[in-house]
Coordinates of C-alpha atoms and ligand atoms in Angstrom, one line a residue:
X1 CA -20.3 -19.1 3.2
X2 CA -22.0 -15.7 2.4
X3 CA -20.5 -12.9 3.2
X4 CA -22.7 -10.4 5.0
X5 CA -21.3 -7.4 2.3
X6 CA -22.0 -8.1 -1.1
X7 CA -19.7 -8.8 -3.1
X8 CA -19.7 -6.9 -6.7
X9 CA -16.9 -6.3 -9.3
X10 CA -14.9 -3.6 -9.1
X11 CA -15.4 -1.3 -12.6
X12 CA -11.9 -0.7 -13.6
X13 CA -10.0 -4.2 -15.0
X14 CA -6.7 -3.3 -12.6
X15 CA -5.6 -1.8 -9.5
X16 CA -2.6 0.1 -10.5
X17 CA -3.3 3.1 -8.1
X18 CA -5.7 3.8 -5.2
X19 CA -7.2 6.3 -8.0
X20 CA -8.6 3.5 -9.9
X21 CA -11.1 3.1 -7.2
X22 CA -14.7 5.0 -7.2
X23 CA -15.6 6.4 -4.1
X24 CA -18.1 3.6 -2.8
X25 CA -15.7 1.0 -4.1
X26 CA -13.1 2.2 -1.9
X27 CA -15.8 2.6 1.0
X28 CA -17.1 -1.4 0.0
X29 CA -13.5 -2.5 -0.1
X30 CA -12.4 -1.6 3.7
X31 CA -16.0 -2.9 4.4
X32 CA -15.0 -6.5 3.0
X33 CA -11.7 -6.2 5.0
X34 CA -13.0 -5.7 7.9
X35 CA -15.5 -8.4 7.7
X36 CA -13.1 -11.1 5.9
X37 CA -10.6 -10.2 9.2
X38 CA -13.4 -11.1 11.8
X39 CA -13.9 -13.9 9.4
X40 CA -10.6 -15.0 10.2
X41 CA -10.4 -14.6 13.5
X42 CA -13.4 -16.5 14.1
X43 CA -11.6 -19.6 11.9
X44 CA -14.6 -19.3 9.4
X45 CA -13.5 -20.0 5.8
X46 CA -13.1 -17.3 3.1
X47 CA -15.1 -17.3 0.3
X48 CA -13.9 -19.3 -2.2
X49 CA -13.9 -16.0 -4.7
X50 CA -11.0 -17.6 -6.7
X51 CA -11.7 -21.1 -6.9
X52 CA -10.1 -22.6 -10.3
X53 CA -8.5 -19.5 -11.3
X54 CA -4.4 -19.1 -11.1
X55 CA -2.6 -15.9 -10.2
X56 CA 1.2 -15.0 -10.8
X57 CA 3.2 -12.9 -8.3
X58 CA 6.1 -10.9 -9.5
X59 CA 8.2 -9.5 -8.2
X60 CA 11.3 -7.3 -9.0
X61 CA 12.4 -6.4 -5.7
X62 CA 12.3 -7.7 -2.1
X63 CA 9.0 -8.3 -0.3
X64 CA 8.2 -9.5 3.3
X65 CA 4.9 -8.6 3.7
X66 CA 3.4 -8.0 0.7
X67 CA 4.7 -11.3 -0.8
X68 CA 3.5 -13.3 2.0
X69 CA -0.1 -11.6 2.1
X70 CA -0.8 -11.7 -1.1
X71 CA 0.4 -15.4 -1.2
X72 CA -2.4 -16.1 1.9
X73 CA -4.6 -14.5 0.7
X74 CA -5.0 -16.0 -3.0
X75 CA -4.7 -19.5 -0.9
X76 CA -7.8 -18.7 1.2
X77 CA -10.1 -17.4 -1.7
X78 CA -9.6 -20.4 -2.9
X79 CA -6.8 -19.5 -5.9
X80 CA -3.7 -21.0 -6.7
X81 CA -0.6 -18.9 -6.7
X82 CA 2.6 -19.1 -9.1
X83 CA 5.9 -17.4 -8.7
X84 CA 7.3 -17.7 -11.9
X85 CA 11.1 -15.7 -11.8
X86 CA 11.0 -12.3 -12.4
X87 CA 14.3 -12.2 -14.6
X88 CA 12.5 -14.8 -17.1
X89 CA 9.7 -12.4 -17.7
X90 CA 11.1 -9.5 -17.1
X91 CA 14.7 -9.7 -17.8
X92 CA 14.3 -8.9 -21.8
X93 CA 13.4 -12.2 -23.3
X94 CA 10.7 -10.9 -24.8
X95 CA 8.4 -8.1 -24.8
X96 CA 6.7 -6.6 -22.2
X97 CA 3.8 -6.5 -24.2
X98 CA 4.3 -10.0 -25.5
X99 CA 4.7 -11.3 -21.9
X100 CA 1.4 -10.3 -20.6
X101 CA -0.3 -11.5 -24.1
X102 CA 1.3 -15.1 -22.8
X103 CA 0.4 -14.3 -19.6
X104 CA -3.2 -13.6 -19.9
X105 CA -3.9 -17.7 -22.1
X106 CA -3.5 -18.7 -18.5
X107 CA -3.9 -16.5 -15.8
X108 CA -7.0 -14.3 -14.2
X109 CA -4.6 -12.0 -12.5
X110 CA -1.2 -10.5 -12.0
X111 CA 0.3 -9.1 -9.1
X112 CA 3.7 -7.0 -9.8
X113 CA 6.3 -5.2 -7.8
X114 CA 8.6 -3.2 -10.0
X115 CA 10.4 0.1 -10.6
X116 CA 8.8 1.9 -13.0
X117 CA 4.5 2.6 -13.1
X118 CA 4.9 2.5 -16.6
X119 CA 5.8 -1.3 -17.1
X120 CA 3.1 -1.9 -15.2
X121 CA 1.0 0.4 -17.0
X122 CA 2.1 -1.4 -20.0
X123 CA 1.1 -4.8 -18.4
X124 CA -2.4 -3.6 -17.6
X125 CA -2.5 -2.1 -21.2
X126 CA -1.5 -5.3 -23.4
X127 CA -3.3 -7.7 -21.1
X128 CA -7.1 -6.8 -22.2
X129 CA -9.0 -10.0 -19.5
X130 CA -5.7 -10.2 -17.2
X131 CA -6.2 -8.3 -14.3
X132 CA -3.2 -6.5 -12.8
X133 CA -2.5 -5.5 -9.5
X134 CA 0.6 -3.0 -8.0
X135 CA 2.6 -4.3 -5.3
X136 CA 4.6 -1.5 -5.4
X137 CA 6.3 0.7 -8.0
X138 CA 8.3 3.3 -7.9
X139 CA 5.7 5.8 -8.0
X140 CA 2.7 4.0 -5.9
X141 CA 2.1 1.3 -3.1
X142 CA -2.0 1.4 -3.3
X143 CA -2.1 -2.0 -1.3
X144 CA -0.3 -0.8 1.6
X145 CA -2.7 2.4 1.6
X146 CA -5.7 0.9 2.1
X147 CA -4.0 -1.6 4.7
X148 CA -3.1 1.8 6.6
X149 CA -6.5 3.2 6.2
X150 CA -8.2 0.2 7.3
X151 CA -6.1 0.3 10.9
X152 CA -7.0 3.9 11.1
X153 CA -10.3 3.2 10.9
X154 CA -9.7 0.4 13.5
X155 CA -8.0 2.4 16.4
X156 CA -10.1 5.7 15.7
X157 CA -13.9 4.4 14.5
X158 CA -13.6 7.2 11.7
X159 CA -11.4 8.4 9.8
X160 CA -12.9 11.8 8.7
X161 CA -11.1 14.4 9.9
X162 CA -8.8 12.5 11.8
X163 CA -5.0 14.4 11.2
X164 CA -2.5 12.5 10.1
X165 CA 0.9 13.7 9.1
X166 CA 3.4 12.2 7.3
X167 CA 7.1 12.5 8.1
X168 CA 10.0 12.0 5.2
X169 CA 10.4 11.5 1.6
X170 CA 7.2 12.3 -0.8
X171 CA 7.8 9.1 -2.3
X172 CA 5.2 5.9 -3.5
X173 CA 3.9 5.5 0.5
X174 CA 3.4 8.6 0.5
X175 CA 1.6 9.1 -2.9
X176 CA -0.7 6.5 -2.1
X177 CA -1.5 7.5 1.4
X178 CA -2.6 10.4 0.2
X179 CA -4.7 9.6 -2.3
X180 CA -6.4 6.8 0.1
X181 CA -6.1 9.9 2.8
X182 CA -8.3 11.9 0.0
X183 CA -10.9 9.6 0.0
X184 CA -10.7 9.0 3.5
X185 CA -11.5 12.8 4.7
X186 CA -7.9 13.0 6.5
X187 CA -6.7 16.0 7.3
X188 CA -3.0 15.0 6.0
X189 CA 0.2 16.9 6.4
X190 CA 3.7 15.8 4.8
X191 CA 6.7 17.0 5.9
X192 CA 9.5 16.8 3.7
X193 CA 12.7 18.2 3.1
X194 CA 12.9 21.0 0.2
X195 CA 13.5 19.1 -3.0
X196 CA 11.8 15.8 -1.2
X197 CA 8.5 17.0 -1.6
X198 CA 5.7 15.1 -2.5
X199 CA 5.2 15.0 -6.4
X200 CA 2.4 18.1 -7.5
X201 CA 0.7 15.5 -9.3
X202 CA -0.1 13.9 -6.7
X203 CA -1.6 16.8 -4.8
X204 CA -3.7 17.8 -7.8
X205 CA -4.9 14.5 -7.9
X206 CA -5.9 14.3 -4.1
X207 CA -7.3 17.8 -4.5
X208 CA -9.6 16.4 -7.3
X209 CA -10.8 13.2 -5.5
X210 CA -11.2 14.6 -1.9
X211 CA -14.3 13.8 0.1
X212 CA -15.7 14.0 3.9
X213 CA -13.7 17.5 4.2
X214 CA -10.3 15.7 3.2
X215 CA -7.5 18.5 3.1
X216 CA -3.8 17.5 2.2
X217 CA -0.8 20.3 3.3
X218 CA 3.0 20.1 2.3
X219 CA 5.6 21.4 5.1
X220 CA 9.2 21.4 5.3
X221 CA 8.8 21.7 9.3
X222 CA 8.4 18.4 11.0
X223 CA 7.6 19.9 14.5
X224 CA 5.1 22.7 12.9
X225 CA 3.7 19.7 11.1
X226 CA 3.2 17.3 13.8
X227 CA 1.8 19.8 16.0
X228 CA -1.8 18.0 17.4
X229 CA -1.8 15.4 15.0
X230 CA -3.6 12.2 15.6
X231 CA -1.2 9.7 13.9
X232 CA 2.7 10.1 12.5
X233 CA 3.8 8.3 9.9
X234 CA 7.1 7.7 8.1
X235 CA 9.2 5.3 5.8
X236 CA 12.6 4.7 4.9
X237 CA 14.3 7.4 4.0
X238 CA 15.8 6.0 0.8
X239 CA 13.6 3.9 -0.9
X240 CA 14.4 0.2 -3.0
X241 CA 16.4 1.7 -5.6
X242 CA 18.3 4.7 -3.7
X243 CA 20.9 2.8 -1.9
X244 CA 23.1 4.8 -3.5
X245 CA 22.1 8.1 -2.2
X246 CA 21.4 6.2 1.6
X247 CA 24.2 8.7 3.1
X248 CA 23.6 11.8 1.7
X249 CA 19.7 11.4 2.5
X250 CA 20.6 10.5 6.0
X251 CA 22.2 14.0 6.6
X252 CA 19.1 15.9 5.0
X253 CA 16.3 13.7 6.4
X254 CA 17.8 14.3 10.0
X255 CA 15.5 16.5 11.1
X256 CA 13.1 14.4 10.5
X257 CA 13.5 11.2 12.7
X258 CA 10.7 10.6 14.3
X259 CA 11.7 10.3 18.1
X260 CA 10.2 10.8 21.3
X261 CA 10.2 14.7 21.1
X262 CA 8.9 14.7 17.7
X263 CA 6.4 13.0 19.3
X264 CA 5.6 14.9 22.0
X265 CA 4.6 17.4 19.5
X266 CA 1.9 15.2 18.8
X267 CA -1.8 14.4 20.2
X268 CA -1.3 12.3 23.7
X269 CA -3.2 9.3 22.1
X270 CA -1.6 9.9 18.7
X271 CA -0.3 6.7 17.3
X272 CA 2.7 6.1 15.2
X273 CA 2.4 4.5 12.0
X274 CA 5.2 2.6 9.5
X275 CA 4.7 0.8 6.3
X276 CA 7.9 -1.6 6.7
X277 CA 10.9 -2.6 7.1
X278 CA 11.7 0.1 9.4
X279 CA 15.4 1.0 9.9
X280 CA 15.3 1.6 13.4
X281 CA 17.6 4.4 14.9
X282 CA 17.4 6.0 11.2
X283 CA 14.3 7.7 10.8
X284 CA 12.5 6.3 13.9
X285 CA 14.1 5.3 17.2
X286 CA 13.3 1.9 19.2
X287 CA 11.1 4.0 21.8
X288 CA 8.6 5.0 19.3
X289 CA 8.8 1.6 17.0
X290 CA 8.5 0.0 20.4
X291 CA 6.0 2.0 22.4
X292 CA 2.4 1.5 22.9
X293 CA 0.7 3.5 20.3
X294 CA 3.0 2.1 17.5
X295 CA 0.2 0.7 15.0
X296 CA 2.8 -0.6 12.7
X297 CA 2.1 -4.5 13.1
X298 CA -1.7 -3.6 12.7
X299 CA -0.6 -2.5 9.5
X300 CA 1.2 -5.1 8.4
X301 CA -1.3 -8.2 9.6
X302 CA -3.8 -5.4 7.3
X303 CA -2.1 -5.9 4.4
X304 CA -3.9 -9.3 4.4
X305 CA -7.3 -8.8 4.7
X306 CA -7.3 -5.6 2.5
X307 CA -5.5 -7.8 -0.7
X308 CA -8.1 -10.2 0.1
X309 CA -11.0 -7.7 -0.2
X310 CA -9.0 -6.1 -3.2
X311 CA -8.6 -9.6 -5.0
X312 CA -12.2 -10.6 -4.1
X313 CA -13.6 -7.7 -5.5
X314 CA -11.1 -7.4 -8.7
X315 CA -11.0 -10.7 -9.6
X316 CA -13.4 -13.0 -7.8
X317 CA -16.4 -14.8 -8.4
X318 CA -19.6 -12.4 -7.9
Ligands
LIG401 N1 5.4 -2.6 3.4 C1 5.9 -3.4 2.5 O1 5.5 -3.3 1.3 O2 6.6 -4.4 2.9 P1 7.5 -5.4 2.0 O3 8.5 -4.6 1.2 O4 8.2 -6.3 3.0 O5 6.5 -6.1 1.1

């Protein structure tokens, strides 16, 4: 079947970072989403974008959702999906750069959860037809930005101008949701602790791609920063990686649980947003993980029609 959007290539070889998106691909993309997801519901095939081509998934850390969507969604364009172990091509046999040479003899695409950007960067580099996608690093989590756009978009109609605030750590969510924010013409806030800030990169960057009025603020005062917003969002307060620092951040990142009176801070039809796992009771409490304007399982079914669009688009047949 044809899908009522066309579907064209996406210019740049890799999606390392919501950045590597133009404009009207990003605009396309949620398009695609949103039609493969009515699609779905409707029990209409995908198209078969991937037929005959192969696609690896590695990861270096622990994945529910992003795992599991990516997995579906190679399987319904059509694609067949290897898991090779990380620790055999990762673990120092060989080469990054020699891996993704290997790689690339058999693969179309790659899709990689690590620590560091720059292996992956180094993937995307060596690897001149393999296409490489980031399922999270260290620095970025691109897929789980446009997931969060795309329920925006659902439970608002727009999102330009819509305010969203983020609660927490300036860490990879974070990052990406506000470069997707940029390009989305949010009105984003982030509330950190000092020292927890997001990274100044990150805001030049925004600053340089913002559209449709898109304005991004840093604050180290949740309340001030909540104040009218239209959706609050958090994550874990220490990220895969920083189990190590789990106690310490708990003390400083107090403040900034979101609870009910955080909440009330916010717009009466303000939903509450999570990119998952939550640790519930930690920075948010089972009454707003659990309340009616929660969005965070919108975000999470998301994940799959956005990777499809993504993988379509990236990697598919026109
Ligand atoms: N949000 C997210 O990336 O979930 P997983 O870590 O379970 O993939």
């Amino acid at each position: 079947m044809t899908p009522t959007t066309p579907v064209s290539r996406l210019a740049a070889k890799d999606f390392v970072s919501v950045l590597d998106l133009a404009p009207a691909e990003f605009d396309h993309l949620l398009a695609l989403a949103a039609e493969l997801k009515v699609r779905r519901a409707r029990g209409e095939s995908s198209p078969q974008a991937l037929a005959g081509r192969h696609v690896a998934i590695l990861f270096e850390k622990p994945s529910l959702r992003t795992r599991i969507t990516f997995v579906i969604a190679v399987r319904e364009l059509g694609g067949e999906v290897i898991e090779p172990p990380p620790d055999v091509v990762f673990g120092g046999r060989e080469t990054v750069e020699d891996v993704a040479h290997n790689l690339e003899r058999w693969l179309s695409g790659v899709i990689i959860r690590t620590y560091a950007q720059e292996r992956l960067a180094r993937v995307a580099a060596a690897a001149t037809r393999m296409h490489v996608v980031n399922a999270l690093t260290d620095e970025e989590h691109p897929c789980q930005a446009l997931a969060d756009i795309m329920t925006l978009g659902e439970r608002f109609g727009s999102t330009r101008g819509l305010k969203l605030t983020y609660v927490g750590d300036g860490n990879n969510v974070a990052a990406s949701l506000a470069h997707a924010g940029a390009l989305a013409g949010l009105q984003m806030t982030i509330a950190s602790p000092k020292g927890y800030e997001l990274p100044a990169t990150v805001v030049a960057d925004c600053a340089r791609v913002a559209r449709h009025g898109a304005t991004l603020t840093l604050s180290n005062d949740p309340v001030a920063a909540v104040t009218g917003a239209d959706a609050v969002y958090t994550d874990v307060w220490a990220s895969m990686g920083q189990e190590a620092e789990a106690d310490a951040r708990a003390r400083i990142f107090e403040p900034f649980q979101v609870n009910r009176d955080l909440m009330a801070a916010a717009s009466p039809r303000a939903v509450f947003m999570h990119c998952l796992p939550a640790h519930r009771g930690i920075e948010v409490t089972d009454q707003v993980m659990d309340s009616p304007n929660a969005a965070v399982f919108d975000q999470a079914e998301n994940r799959l029609h956005a990777q499809k669009a993504l993988l379509a688009l990236l990697m598919g047949k026109g």
